[in-house]
mmCIF file with all atom_site columns, C-alpha atoms and ligand atoms in Angstrom:
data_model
loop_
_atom_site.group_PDB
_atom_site.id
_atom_site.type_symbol
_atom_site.label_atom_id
_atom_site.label_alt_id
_atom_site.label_comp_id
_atom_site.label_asym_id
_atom_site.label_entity_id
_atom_site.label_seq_id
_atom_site.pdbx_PDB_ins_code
_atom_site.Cartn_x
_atom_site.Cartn_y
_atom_site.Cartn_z
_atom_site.occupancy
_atom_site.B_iso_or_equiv
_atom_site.pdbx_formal_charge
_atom_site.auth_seq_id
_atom_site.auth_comp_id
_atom_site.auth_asym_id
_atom_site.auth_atom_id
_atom_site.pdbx_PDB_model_num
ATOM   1  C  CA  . UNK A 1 1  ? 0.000  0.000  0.000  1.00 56.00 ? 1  UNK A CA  1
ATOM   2  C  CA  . UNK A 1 2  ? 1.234  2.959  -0.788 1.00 60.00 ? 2  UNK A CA  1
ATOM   3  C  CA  . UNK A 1 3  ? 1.509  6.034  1.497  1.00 63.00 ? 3  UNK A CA  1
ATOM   4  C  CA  . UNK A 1 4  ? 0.901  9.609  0.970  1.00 68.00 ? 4  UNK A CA  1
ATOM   5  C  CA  . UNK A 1 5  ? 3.688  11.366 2.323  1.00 79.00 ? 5  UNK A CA  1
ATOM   6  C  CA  . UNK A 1 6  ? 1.848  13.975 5.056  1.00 85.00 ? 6  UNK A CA  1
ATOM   7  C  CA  . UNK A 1 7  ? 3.778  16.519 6.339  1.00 84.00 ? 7  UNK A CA  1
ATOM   8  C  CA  . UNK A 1 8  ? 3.301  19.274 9.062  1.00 87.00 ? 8  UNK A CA  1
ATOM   9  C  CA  . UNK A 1 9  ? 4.303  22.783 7.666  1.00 85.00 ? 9  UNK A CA  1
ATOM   10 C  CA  . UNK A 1 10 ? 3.987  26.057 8.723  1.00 89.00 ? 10 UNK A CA  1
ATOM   11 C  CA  . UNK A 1 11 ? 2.350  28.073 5.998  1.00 85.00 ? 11 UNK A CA  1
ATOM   12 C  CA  . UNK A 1 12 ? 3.550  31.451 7.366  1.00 90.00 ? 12 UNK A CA  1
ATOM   13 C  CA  . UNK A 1 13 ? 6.636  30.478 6.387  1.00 92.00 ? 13 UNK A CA  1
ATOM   14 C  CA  . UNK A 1 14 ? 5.738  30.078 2.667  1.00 87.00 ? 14 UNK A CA  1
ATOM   15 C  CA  . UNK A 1 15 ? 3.853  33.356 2.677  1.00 88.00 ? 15 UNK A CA  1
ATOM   16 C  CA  . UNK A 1 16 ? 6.430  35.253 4.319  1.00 93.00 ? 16 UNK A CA  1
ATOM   17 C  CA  . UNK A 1 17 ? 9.236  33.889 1.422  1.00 91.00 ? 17 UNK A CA  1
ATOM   18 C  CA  . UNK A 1 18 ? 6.666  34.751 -1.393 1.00 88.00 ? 18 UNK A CA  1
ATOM   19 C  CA  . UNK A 1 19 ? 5.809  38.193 -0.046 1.00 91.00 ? 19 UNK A CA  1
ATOM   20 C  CA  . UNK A 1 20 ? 9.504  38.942 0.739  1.00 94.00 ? 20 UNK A CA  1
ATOM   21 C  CA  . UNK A 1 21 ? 10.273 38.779 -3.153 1.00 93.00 ? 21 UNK A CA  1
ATOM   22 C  CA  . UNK A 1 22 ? 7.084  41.085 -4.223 1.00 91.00 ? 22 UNK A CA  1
ATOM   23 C  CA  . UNK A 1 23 ? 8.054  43.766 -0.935 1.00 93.00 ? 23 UNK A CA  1
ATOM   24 C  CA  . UNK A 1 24 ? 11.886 43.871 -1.594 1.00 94.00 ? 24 UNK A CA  1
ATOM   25 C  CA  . UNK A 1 25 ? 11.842 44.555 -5.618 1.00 93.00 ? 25 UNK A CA  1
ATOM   26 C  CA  . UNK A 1 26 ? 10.749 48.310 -5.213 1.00 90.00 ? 26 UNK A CA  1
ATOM   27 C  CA  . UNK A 1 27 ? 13.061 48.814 -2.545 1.00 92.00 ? 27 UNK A CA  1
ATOM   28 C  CA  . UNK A 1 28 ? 16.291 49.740 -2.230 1.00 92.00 ? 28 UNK A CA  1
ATOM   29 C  CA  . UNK A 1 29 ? 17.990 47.725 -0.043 1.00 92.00 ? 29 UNK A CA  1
ATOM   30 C  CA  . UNK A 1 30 ? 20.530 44.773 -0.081 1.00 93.00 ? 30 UNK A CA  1
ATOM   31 C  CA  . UNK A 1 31 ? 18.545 41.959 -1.766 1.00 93.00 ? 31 UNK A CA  1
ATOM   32 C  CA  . UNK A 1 32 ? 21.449 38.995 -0.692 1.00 93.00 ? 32 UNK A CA  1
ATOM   33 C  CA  . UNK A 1 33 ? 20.421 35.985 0.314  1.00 93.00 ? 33 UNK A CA  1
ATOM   34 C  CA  . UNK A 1 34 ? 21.596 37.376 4.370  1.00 94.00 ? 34 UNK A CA  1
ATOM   35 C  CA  . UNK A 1 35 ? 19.651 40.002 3.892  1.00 94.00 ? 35 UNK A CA  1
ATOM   36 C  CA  . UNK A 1 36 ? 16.415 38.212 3.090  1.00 95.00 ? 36 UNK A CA  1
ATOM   37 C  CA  . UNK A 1 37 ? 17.049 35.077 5.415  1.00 95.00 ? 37 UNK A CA  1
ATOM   38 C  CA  . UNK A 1 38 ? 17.288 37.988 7.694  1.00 96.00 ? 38 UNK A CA  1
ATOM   39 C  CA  . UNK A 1 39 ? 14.231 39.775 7.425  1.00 96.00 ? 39 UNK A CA  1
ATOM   40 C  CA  . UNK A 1 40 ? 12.368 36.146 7.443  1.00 97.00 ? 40 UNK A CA  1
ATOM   41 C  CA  . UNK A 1 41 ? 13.573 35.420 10.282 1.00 97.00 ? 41 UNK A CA  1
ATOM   42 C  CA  . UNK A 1 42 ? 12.580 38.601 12.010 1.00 97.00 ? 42 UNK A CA  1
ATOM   43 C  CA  . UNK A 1 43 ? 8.908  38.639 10.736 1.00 97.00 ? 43 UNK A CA  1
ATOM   44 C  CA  . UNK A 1 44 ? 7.915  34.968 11.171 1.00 97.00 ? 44 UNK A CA  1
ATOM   45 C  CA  . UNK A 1 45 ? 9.241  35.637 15.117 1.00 97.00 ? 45 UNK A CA  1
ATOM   46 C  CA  . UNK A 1 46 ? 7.002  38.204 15.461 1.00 97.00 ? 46 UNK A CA  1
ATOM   47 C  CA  . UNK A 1 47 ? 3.823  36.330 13.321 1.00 95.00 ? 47 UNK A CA  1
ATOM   48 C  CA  . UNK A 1 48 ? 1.820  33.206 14.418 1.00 92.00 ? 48 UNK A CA  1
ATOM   49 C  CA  . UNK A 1 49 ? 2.549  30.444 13.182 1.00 92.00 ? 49 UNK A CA  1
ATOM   50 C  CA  . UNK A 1 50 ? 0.011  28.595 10.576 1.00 87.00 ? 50 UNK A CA  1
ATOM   51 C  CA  . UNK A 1 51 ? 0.496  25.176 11.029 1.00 87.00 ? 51 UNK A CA  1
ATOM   52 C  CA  . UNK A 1 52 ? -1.247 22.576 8.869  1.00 83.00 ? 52 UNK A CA  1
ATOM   53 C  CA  . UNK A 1 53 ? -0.942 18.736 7.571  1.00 83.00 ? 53 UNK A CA  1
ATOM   54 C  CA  . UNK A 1 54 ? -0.002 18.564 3.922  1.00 80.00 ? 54 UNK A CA  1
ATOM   55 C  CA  . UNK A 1 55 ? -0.100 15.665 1.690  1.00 78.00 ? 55 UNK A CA  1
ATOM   56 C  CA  . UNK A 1 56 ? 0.955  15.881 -2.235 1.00 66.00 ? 56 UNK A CA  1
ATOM   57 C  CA  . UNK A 1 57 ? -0.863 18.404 -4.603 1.00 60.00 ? 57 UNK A CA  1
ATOM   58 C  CA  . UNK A 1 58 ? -3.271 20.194 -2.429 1.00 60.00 ? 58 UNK A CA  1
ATOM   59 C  CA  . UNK A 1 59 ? -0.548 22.439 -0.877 1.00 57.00 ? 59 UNK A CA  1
ATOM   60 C  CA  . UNK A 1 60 ? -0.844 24.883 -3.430 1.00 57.00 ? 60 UNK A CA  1
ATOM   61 C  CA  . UNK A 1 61 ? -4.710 25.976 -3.272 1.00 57.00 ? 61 UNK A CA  1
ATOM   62 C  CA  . UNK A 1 62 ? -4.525 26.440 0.533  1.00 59.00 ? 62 UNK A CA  1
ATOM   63 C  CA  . UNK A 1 63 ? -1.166 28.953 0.455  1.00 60.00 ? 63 UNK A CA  1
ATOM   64 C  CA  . UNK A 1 64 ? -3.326 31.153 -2.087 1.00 65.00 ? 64 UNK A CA  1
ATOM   65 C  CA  . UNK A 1 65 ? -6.030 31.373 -0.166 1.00 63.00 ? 65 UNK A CA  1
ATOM   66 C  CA  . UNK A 1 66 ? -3.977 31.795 3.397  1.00 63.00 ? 66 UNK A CA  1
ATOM   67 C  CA  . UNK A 1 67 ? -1.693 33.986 1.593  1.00 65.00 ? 67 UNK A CA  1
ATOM   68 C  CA  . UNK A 1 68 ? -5.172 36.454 1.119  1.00 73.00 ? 68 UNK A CA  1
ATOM   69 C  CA  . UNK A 1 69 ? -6.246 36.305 4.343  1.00 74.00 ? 69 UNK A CA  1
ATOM   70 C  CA  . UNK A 1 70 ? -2.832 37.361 6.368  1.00 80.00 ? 70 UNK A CA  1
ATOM   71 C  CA  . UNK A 1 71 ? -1.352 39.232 3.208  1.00 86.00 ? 71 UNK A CA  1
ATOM   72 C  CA  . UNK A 1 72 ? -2.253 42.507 5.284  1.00 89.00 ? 72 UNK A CA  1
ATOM   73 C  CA  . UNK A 1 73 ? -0.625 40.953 8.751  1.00 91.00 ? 73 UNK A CA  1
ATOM   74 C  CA  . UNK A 1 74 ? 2.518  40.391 6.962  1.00 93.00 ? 74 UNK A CA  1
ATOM   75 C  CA  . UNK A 1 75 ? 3.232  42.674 4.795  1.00 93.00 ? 75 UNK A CA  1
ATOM   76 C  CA  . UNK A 1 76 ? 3.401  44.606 7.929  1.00 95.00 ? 76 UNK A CA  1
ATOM   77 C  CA  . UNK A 1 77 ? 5.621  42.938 10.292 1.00 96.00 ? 77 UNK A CA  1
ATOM   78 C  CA  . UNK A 1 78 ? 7.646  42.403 6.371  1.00 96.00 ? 78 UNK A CA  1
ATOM   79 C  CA  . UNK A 1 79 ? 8.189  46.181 5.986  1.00 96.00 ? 79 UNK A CA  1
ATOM   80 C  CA  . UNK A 1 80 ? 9.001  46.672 9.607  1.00 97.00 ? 80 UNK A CA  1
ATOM   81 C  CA  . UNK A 1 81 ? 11.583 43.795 9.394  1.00 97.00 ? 81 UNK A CA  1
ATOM   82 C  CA  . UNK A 1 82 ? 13.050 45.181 6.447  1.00 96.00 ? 82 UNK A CA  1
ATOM   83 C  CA  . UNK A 1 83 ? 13.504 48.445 8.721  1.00 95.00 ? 83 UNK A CA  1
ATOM   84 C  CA  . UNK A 1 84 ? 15.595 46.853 11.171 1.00 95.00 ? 84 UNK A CA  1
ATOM   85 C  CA  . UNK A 1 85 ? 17.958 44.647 8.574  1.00 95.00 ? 85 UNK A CA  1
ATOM   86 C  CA  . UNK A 1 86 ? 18.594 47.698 6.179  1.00 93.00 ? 86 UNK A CA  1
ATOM   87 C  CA  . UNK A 1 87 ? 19.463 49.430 9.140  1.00 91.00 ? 87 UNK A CA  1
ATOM   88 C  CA  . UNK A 1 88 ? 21.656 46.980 10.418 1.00 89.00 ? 88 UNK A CA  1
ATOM   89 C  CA  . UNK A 1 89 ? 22.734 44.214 7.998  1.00 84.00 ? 89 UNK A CA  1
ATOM   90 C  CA  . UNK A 1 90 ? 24.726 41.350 9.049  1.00 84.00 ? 90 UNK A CA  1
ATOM   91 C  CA  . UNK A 1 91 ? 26.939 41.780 6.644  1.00 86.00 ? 91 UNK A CA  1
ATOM   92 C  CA  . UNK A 1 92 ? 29.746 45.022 4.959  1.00 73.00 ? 92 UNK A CA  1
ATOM   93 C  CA  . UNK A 1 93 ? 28.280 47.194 3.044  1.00 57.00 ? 93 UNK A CA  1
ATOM   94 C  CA  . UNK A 1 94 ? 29.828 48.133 -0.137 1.00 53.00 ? 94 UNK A CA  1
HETATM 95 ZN ZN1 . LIG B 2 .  ? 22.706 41.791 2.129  1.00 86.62 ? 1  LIG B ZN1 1
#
């Protein structure tokens, strides 16, 4: 028999990575890989976590529509994070 694989995931996280990209591409800031692991980091600690149970295909349907509903909630705690890293990256600037 086989199995589907189910997996617990924290959809935040997805949403936070896609919205990252759209927020940082008007801006003008360090886009490194640092920089945006960085301001991740700094907005999914201050964002609940949305954990849910995966299996194969239907992944995609459910980040589109949770992505809509907290768009707003991150963008915010996204901009602020951005803030605080372009202000102090953890890296030289050039
Ligand atoms: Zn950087």
């Amino acid at each position: 028999m086989k199995q589907n694989q189910l997996k617990l995931k924290n959809y935040m996280e997805d949403i936070v990575v896609l919205l990252i990209e759209e927020v940082i591409k008007d801006k003008d800031i360090c886009k490194c890989e640092q920089c945006r692991l960085d301001i991740a980091a700094i907005a999914l600690n201050k964002l609940p976590p949305k954990y849910i149970v995966t299996g194969q295909g239907e992944a995609y349907a459910k980040t589109d529509l949770l992505c809509r509903q907290f768009r707003t909630d991150v963008l915010i705690q996204l901009l602020d994070a951005i803030d605080i890293v372009s202000k102090n990256p953890h890296h030289n600037t050039f």
